[in-house]
Amino acid sequence: MLAVILLCQSSEQYFTVTGWMAACITLPHMLGPFIARCIDTASDGRRVIAAACLAYAVITALMTATFGHVPLLLTALLLITAGLCGPLLTGGISTFLPAIAGPDQRSQRRAQGLDVATYGFGGTIGPSAVAAISAWASPSAAFYLLAVGTVLAAFFIMRLPVSQVANTGKATKVTSAIATVGLMIRHTQLRRTIYLTMAVAFAVAVLPVVAVNLADVLGVPAATAAFLTVAYGAGNLTGSVCLMVIPLRGEPDRLMLCTGGLIVAGLLSIFIVSSFLPVFVCFFITGMLNAAFFAATLAARSEYSPPSCRGQVFVWVGAMKITAGSLGTAAAGQLMLLGAYTPLILSLCSLSAILVISIVARTRPWIKTDY
């Protein structure tokens, strides 16, 4: 998305529609769950994801080459088409964790820690590389580099082990997208996985906005306050590395509740402390806790979803997470005018409320419905 923003801002023709162009590549993620069904129906899901990588590379390269030389609508359509490949590139690969790690739970949990690390590295190194190349050369060069990287990703995806789950390639033997939605609504643990994931994504999405707004409160320049976001990212990476060494143990449902509660404590600590260094440490710790929560949700998606729709479940939860994170950022942007801590208060209240509801539902057997 950063590459789209920088590319649009480099053109007078597209400058005023930068936000809309960025939305063109992110909003299609909402259709990802319907697209993800092809992973479950395919005899070899790796080919589906590799094809999506190649399609993404070709489309983004074509969009970059024609940028500014074709009507704005055509550029938007190319971005939307590229965005449709996004869910397969992000959530799709996680469905292969059981085949890579093997049946042992400890090995799978360690692999999930590695998966969390890849998200962290991608979310940190990717935007940094785009920003650096855009400054050194041009946003177009950054886009071409992303296209090349996606082609390389397709090559490495085909090196992954083939899943042993029996996929016959017949769509009739795979749960439909609508049926998968019904399953996630009825299944207690999967339902809880979705709304806890959304609640945490919404809550932590306010942190970059809060970090910059804390400059006046902490008495530091805005550029220095921005390092709080770096602390959060570094904490996330550190947490994922720790999870590879010491994997999470226990039931995913309980782990999500525990780590979610710890994230509330981390957010509350940011609200309580009043000087830069302690706030920096609190951001770092909150990032570590979010890595643990993410690993717990990966375990829940893997262990609670049936093989017939596992790919769809992974992408459904991922799509809801992206949506909730976008809403959190938007809400923080609106509320920051009311005070530096206002977005943080919103995230604390919303996440705490969802956690209370989840704990009550888990401890009341008569309102549980397992399938």
Short mmCIF file of C-alpha atoms in Angstrom, two decimals:
data_model
loop_
_atom_site.label_atom_id
_atom_site.label_comp_id
_atom_site.label_asym_id
_atom_site.label_seq_id
_atom_site.Cartn_x
_atom_site.Cartn_y
_atom_site.Cartn_z
CA MET A 1 0.00 0.00 0.00
CA LEU A 2 2.88 2.37 0.76
CA ALA A 3 4.17 1.92 -2.79
CA VAL A 4 0.74 2.90 -4.16
CA ILE A 5 0.64 6.00 -1.97
CA LEU A 6 4.15 7.12 -2.96
CA LEU A 7 3.47 6.44 -6.64
CA CYS A 8 0.25 8.49 -6.59
CA GLN A 9 1.84 11.35 -4.66
CA SER A 10 4.55 11.60 -7.30
CA SER A 11 1.93 12.48 -9.93
CA GLU A 12 -0.18 15.64 -10.04
CA GLN A 13 -2.90 13.69 -11.86
CA TYR A 14 -3.25 11.10 -9.08
CA PHE A 15 -2.31 13.17 -6.02
CA THR A 16 -5.89 14.02 -5.08
CA VAL A 17 -7.08 10.40 -5.36
CA THR A 18 -4.22 8.79 -3.42
CA GLY A 19 -6.56 7.43 -0.74
CA TRP A 20 -8.91 5.91 -3.29
CA MET A 21 -6.04 4.26 -5.15
CA ALA A 22 -4.71 2.77 -1.91
CA ALA A 23 -8.20 1.47 -1.12
CA CYS A 24 -8.33 -0.22 -4.53
CA ILE A 25 -5.54 -2.61 -3.53
CA THR A 26 -6.70 -3.23 0.06
CA LEU A 27 -10.50 -3.48 -0.13
CA PRO A 28 -10.45 -6.59 -2.39
CA HIS A 29 -9.13 -8.50 0.63
CA MET A 30 -12.76 -8.61 1.75
CA LEU A 31 -13.46 -10.97 -1.15
CA GLY A 32 -10.51 -13.13 -0.19
CA PRO A 33 -12.54 -15.78 1.65
CA PHE A 34 -14.47 -16.55 -1.52
CA ILE A 35 -11.26 -16.66 -3.55
CA ALA A 36 -9.54 -18.86 -0.95
CA ARG A 37 -11.88 -21.75 -1.69
CA CYS A 38 -9.68 -22.65 -4.65
CA ILE A 39 -6.91 -23.57 -2.17
CA ASP A 40 -9.16 -26.19 -0.59
CA THR A 41 -10.48 -27.52 -3.90
CA ALA A 42 -7.09 -27.71 -5.64
CA SER A 43 -5.16 -30.97 -5.67
CA ASP A 44 -2.02 -28.90 -5.02
CA GLY A 45 -2.69 -25.62 -3.23
CA ARG A 46 0.89 -24.50 -3.81
CA ARG A 47 0.17 -24.04 -7.50
CA VAL A 48 -2.78 -21.77 -6.70
CA ILE A 49 -0.68 -19.49 -4.50
CA ALA A 50 2.27 -19.52 -6.91
CA ALA A 51 -0.08 -18.58 -9.76
CA ALA A 52 -1.46 -15.75 -7.62
CA CYS A 53 2.10 -14.51 -7.01
CA LEU A 54 2.88 -14.49 -10.73
CA ALA A 55 -0.42 -12.79 -11.55
CA TYR A 56 0.25 -10.16 -8.88
CA ALA A 57 3.73 -9.51 -10.27
CA VAL A 58 2.52 -9.17 -13.86
CA ILE A 59 -0.43 -6.92 -12.96
CA THR A 60 1.58 -4.57 -10.72
CA ALA A 61 4.36 -4.33 -13.31
CA LEU A 62 1.78 -3.54 -16.01
CA MET A 63 0.12 -0.96 -13.77
CA THR A 64 3.48 0.70 -13.07
CA ALA A 65 4.48 0.74 -16.74
CA THR A 66 1.18 2.32 -17.80
CA PHE A 67 0.85 4.66 -14.81
CA GLY A 68 -0.01 8.15 -15.99
CA HIS A 69 -0.39 7.04 -19.60
CA VAL A 70 -3.82 5.40 -19.36
CA PRO A 71 -7.16 6.57 -17.89
CA LEU A 72 -7.38 6.66 -14.11
CA LEU A 73 -10.17 4.07 -14.15
CA LEU A 74 -7.95 1.51 -15.87
CA THR A 75 -5.22 2.03 -13.28
CA ALA A 76 -7.80 1.54 -10.53
CA LEU A 77 -9.03 -1.68 -12.15
CA LEU A 78 -5.47 -3.02 -12.34
CA LEU A 79 -4.96 -2.25 -8.64
CA ILE A 80 -8.25 -3.98 -7.76
CA THR A 81 -7.22 -7.04 -9.77
CA ALA A 82 -3.86 -7.13 -7.99
CA GLY A 83 -5.67 -6.73 -4.67
CA LEU A 84 -7.73 -9.85 -5.39
CA CYS A 85 -4.47 -11.84 -5.36
CA GLY A 86 -3.50 -10.39 -1.97
CA PRO A 87 -5.43 -12.78 0.31
CA LEU A 88 -3.80 -15.81 -1.30
CA LEU A 89 -0.37 -14.24 -0.85
CA THR A 90 -0.91 -13.49 2.84
CA GLY A 91 -3.24 -15.99 4.50
CA GLY A 92 -2.92 -18.80 1.98
CA ILE A 93 0.65 -19.79 2.82
CA SER A 94 -0.22 -20.31 6.50
CA THR A 95 -2.46 -23.23 5.54
CA PHE A 96 0.66 -25.26 4.73
CA LEU A 97 2.05 -25.08 8.27
CA PRO A 98 0.75 -28.54 9.31
CA ALA A 99 2.41 -30.16 6.29
CA ILE A 100 5.69 -28.35 6.95
CA ALA A 101 5.86 -28.87 10.72
CA GLY A 102 4.45 -32.39 10.92
CA PRO A 103 1.88 -33.81 13.35
CA ASP A 104 3.77 -32.96 16.56
CA GLN A 105 2.05 -30.04 18.33
CA ARG A 106 5.30 -28.54 19.63
CA SER A 107 6.75 -28.49 16.12
CA GLN A 108 3.57 -26.89 14.79
CA ARG A 109 3.62 -24.21 17.48
CA ARG A 110 7.27 -23.46 16.67
CA ALA A 111 6.35 -23.19 12.98
CA GLN A 112 3.54 -20.80 13.91
CA GLY A 113 6.10 -18.65 15.71
CA LEU A 114 8.15 -18.59 12.51
CA ASP A 115 5.00 -17.63 10.59
CA VAL A 116 4.44 -14.71 12.95
CA ALA A 117 8.05 -13.66 12.36
CA THR A 118 7.56 -13.64 8.58
CA TYR A 119 4.59 -11.29 8.97
CA GLY A 120 6.68 -9.07 11.22
CA PHE A 121 9.67 -9.01 8.89
CA GLY A 122 7.45 -8.42 5.87
CA GLY A 123 5.59 -5.60 7.59
CA THR A 124 8.86 -3.96 8.67
CA ILE A 125 11.35 -4.62 5.89
CA GLY A 126 8.85 -4.24 3.03
CA PRO A 127 7.75 -0.65 3.73
CA SER A 128 11.31 0.32 4.68
CA ALA A 129 12.66 -1.00 1.37
CA VAL A 130 9.87 0.73 -0.57
CA ALA A 131 10.56 4.04 1.17
CA ALA A 132 14.33 3.77 0.66
CA ILE A 133 14.12 2.81 -3.02
CA SER A 134 11.51 5.49 -3.68
CA ALA A 135 13.81 8.11 -2.17
CA TRP A 136 16.91 6.78 -3.93
CA ALA A 137 15.35 6.09 -7.34
CA SER A 138 11.57 6.40 -7.75
CA PRO A 139 8.29 4.85 -6.56
CA SER A 140 8.09 3.05 -9.91
CA ALA A 141 11.41 1.33 -9.21
CA ALA A 142 10.07 0.22 -5.83
CA PHE A 143 7.00 -1.27 -7.49
CA TYR A 144 9.13 -3.16 -10.01
CA LEU A 145 11.24 -4.54 -7.15
CA LEU A 146 8.09 -5.74 -5.39
CA ALA A 147 7.04 -7.50 -8.59
CA VAL A 148 10.41 -9.26 -8.82
CA GLY A 149 10.17 -10.27 -5.16
CA THR A 150 6.74 -11.78 -5.76
CA VAL A 151 8.09 -13.86 -8.66
CA LEU A 152 10.82 -15.18 -6.37
CA ALA A 153 8.16 -15.97 -3.77
CA ALA A 154 6.32 -18.11 -6.33
CA PHE A 155 9.50 -20.13 -6.88
CA PHE A 156 10.01 -20.77 -3.17
CA ILE A 157 6.34 -21.59 -2.59
CA MET A 158 6.67 -24.51 -5.00
CA ARG A 159 9.50 -25.82 -2.80
CA LEU A 160 7.13 -26.25 0.16
CA PRO A 161 6.08 -29.79 1.13
CA VAL A 162 2.84 -31.04 -0.40
CA SER A 163 0.02 -31.27 2.12
CA GLN A 164 -1.04 -34.82 2.97
CA VAL A 165 -4.66 -33.75 3.37
CA ALA A 166 -6.76 -35.54 0.79
CA ASN A 167 -7.90 -32.88 -1.63
CA THR A 168 -9.54 -34.57 -4.58
CA GLY A 169 -9.89 -31.38 -6.61
CA LYS A 170 -13.68 -31.82 -6.71
CA ALA A 171 -15.49 -28.73 -5.48
CA THR A 172 -18.44 -30.84 -4.27
CA LYS A 173 -16.26 -32.41 -1.58
CA VAL A 174 -15.07 -29.07 -0.24
CA THR A 175 -17.15 -26.82 2.00
CA SER A 176 -18.63 -23.86 0.13
CA ALA A 177 -17.82 -20.29 1.14
CA ILE A 178 -21.30 -19.72 2.57
CA ALA A 179 -21.20 -23.02 4.47
CA THR A 180 -17.79 -22.07 5.87
CA VAL A 181 -19.26 -18.82 7.21
CA GLY A 182 -22.03 -20.80 8.86
CA LEU A 183 -19.50 -23.18 10.37
CA MET A 184 -17.44 -20.34 11.85
CA ILE A 185 -20.57 -18.76 13.32
CA ARG A 186 -21.79 -22.02 14.88
CA HIS A 187 -18.42 -23.35 16.04
CA THR A 188 -17.71 -21.80 19.44
CA GLN A 189 -13.92 -21.73 19.21
CA LEU A 190 -13.80 -20.50 15.62
CA ARG A 191 -16.36 -17.81 16.37
CA ARG A 192 -14.33 -16.68 19.34
CA THR A 193 -11.17 -16.73 17.21
CA ILE A 194 -12.76 -14.30 14.76
CA TYR A 195 -14.03 -11.70 17.19
CA LEU A 196 -10.97 -11.84 19.44
CA THR A 197 -8.72 -11.40 16.40
CA MET A 198 -10.79 -8.44 15.24
CA ALA A 199 -10.84 -6.88 18.71
CA VAL A 200 -7.06 -7.10 19.15
CA ALA A 201 -6.41 -5.87 15.59
CA PHE A 202 -8.69 -2.88 16.22
CA ALA A 203 -6.99 -2.16 19.55
CA VAL A 204 -3.36 -2.27 18.43
CA ALA A 205 -4.08 -0.41 15.17
CA VAL A 206 -4.42 2.82 17.17
CA LEU A 207 -0.83 2.61 18.46
CA PRO A 208 0.94 4.30 15.49
CA VAL A 209 -1.48 7.23 15.75
CA VAL A 210 -1.12 7.36 19.53
CA ALA A 211 2.68 7.23 19.24
CA VAL A 212 2.90 10.40 17.17
CA ASN A 213 0.32 12.22 19.29
CA LEU A 214 2.27 11.48 22.47
CA ALA A 215 5.04 13.86 21.36
CA ASP A 216 3.59 16.85 23.22
CA VAL A 217 2.57 14.78 26.24
CA LEU A 218 6.05 13.28 26.62
CA GLY A 219 7.84 16.50 25.70
CA VAL A 220 9.75 15.05 22.75
CA PRO A 221 9.81 15.89 19.00
CA ALA A 222 7.31 14.11 16.78
CA ALA A 223 10.16 12.30 15.00
CA THR A 224 11.34 10.91 18.34
CA ALA A 225 7.82 9.87 19.33
CA ALA A 226 7.56 7.97 16.05
CA PHE A 227 10.24 5.61 17.39
CA LEU A 228 7.57 4.23 19.69
CA THR A 229 6.11 2.53 16.63
CA VAL A 230 9.55 1.09 15.92
CA ALA A 231 9.62 -0.24 19.49
CA TYR A 232 6.29 -1.96 18.92
CA GLY A 233 7.54 -3.56 15.69
CA ALA A 234 10.79 -4.63 17.33
CA GLY A 235 8.82 -6.16 20.19
CA ASN A 236 6.69 -8.07 17.72
CA LEU A 237 9.76 -9.50 16.00
CA THR A 238 11.41 -10.34 19.33
CA GLY A 239 8.26 -12.08 20.50
CA SER A 240 8.07 -14.19 17.35
CA VAL A 241 11.70 -15.25 17.75
CA CYS A 242 10.99 -16.24 21.36
CA LEU A 243 8.02 -18.30 20.17
CA MET A 244 10.27 -20.25 17.82
CA VAL A 245 12.56 -21.11 20.75
CA ILE A 246 9.83 -21.58 23.37
CA PRO A 247 6.55 -22.43 21.59
CA LEU A 248 3.18 -21.73 23.19
CA ARG A 249 1.70 -24.63 25.12
CA GLY A 250 -1.93 -25.39 25.84
CA GLU A 251 -5.32 -25.04 24.24
CA PRO A 252 -5.48 -22.25 21.60
CA ASP A 253 -8.81 -20.96 22.95
CA ARG A 254 -7.34 -20.39 26.40
CA LEU A 255 -4.11 -18.98 24.95
CA MET A 256 -6.04 -16.35 22.98
CA LEU A 257 -7.87 -15.21 26.12
CA CYS A 258 -4.68 -15.10 28.19
CA THR A 259 -2.59 -13.22 25.64
CA GLY A 260 -5.52 -10.91 24.87
CA GLY A 261 -5.73 -10.04 28.56
CA LEU A 262 -1.99 -9.36 28.64
CA ILE A 263 -2.36 -7.01 25.67
CA VAL A 264 -4.96 -5.07 27.67
CA ALA A 265 -2.38 -4.81 30.46
CA GLY A 266 0.22 -3.60 27.95
CA LEU A 267 -2.12 -0.93 26.58
CA LEU A 268 -3.01 0.13 30.11
CA SER A 269 0.67 0.48 31.01
CA ILE A 270 1.13 2.89 28.07
CA PHE A 271 -1.71 4.95 29.50
CA ILE A 272 -0.25 4.98 33.03
CA VAL A 273 3.44 5.80 32.51
CA SER A 274 4.39 9.38 31.74
CA SER A 275 7.96 9.56 30.41
CA PHE A 276 9.46 8.54 27.08
CA LEU A 277 11.67 5.61 28.09
CA PRO A 278 9.00 3.74 30.10
CA VAL A 279 6.48 4.31 27.29
CA PHE A 280 9.06 2.98 24.82
CA VAL A 281 9.43 -0.19 26.91
CA CYS A 282 5.64 -0.55 27.16
CA PHE A 283 5.28 -0.33 23.37
CA PHE A 284 8.00 -2.96 23.02
CA ILE A 285 6.33 -5.34 25.48
CA THR A 286 2.92 -4.84 23.87
CA GLY A 287 4.47 -5.80 20.53
CA MET A 288 5.83 -9.01 22.08
CA LEU A 289 2.42 -9.83 23.54
CA ASN A 290 0.71 -9.25 20.21
CA ALA A 291 3.12 -11.73 18.59
CA ALA A 292 2.04 -14.33 21.16
CA PHE A 293 -1.63 -13.58 20.50
CA PHE A 294 -1.12 -13.88 16.75
CA ALA A 295 0.55 -17.27 17.21
CA ALA A 296 -2.39 -18.38 19.36
CA THR A 297 -4.85 -17.41 16.62
CA LEU A 298 -2.82 -19.34 14.05
CA ALA A 299 -2.98 -22.38 16.32
CA ALA A 300 -6.74 -21.92 16.71
CA ARG A 301 -7.30 -21.65 12.96
CA SER A 302 -5.17 -24.73 12.34
CA GLU A 303 -6.57 -26.95 15.11
CA TYR A 304 -10.25 -25.98 15.10
CA SER A 305 -10.94 -25.76 11.36
CA PRO A 306 -11.78 -28.96 9.44
CA PRO A 307 -9.49 -29.90 6.52
CA SER A 308 -12.33 -29.38 4.03
CA CYS A 309 -12.32 -25.60 4.60
CA ARG A 310 -9.06 -24.83 6.43
CA GLY A 311 -7.80 -22.51 3.70
CA GLN A 312 -11.05 -20.56 3.73
CA VAL A 313 -10.99 -20.24 7.52
CA PHE A 314 -7.42 -18.90 7.47
CA VAL A 315 -8.27 -16.27 4.88
CA TRP A 316 -11.64 -15.37 6.45
CA VAL A 317 -9.96 -14.59 9.77
CA GLY A 318 -7.17 -12.72 7.99
CA ALA A 319 -9.67 -10.61 6.04
CA MET A 320 -11.57 -9.73 9.20
CA LYS A 321 -8.29 -8.82 10.89
CA ILE A 322 -7.31 -6.44 8.09
CA THR A 323 -10.77 -4.86 8.15
CA ALA A 324 -10.73 -4.37 11.92
CA GLY A 325 -7.23 -2.90 11.78
CA SER A 326 -8.30 -0.41 9.12
CA LEU A 327 -11.31 0.60 11.23
CA GLY A 328 -9.06 1.03 14.27
CA THR A 329 -6.68 3.31 12.39
CA ALA A 330 -9.58 5.34 10.96
CA ALA A 331 -11.19 5.69 14.40
CA ALA A 332 -7.88 6.76 15.94
CA GLY A 333 -7.44 9.38 13.23
CA GLN A 334 -10.84 10.86 14.07
CA LEU A 335 -10.44 10.70 17.85
CA MET A 336 -6.90 12.07 18.09
CA LEU A 337 -8.34 15.61 17.91
CA LEU A 338 -10.00 14.97 21.29
CA GLY A 339 -6.71 14.17 23.00
CA ALA A 340 -3.59 12.04 22.66
CA TYR A 341 -4.94 9.25 24.85
CA THR A 342 -8.51 9.17 23.50
CA PRO A 343 -7.81 6.50 20.83
CA LEU A 344 -6.02 4.42 23.47
CA ILE A 345 -9.02 4.65 25.80
CA LEU A 346 -11.26 3.45 22.97
CA SER A 347 -9.02 0.46 22.24
CA LEU A 348 -8.81 -0.44 25.94
CA CYS A 349 -12.57 -0.29 26.41
CA SER A 350 -13.42 -2.22 23.24
CA LEU A 351 -10.87 -5.00 23.80
CA SER A 352 -11.73 -5.31 27.50
CA ALA A 353 -15.44 -5.62 26.68
CA ILE A 354 -14.82 -8.35 24.09
CA LEU A 355 -12.57 -10.24 26.51
CA VAL A 356 -15.19 -10.11 29.26
CA ILE A 357 -17.83 -11.42 26.84
CA SER A 358 -15.45 -14.19 25.73
CA ILE A 359 -14.60 -15.25 29.27
CA VAL A 360 -18.26 -15.31 30.28
CA ALA A 361 -19.16 -17.36 27.20
CA ARG A 362 -16.34 -19.81 27.92
CA THR A 363 -17.29 -20.29 31.55
CA ARG A 364 -21.02 -20.74 30.85
CA PRO A 365 -21.41 -24.25 29.41
CA TRP A 366 -25.12 -23.79 28.66
CA ILE A 367 -24.46 -21.05 26.08
CA LYS A 368 -21.77 -22.98 24.23
CA THR A 369 -22.46 -24.81 20.98
CA ASP A 370 -19.66 -27.02 19.70
CA TYR A 371 -19.61 -28.73 16.33
#
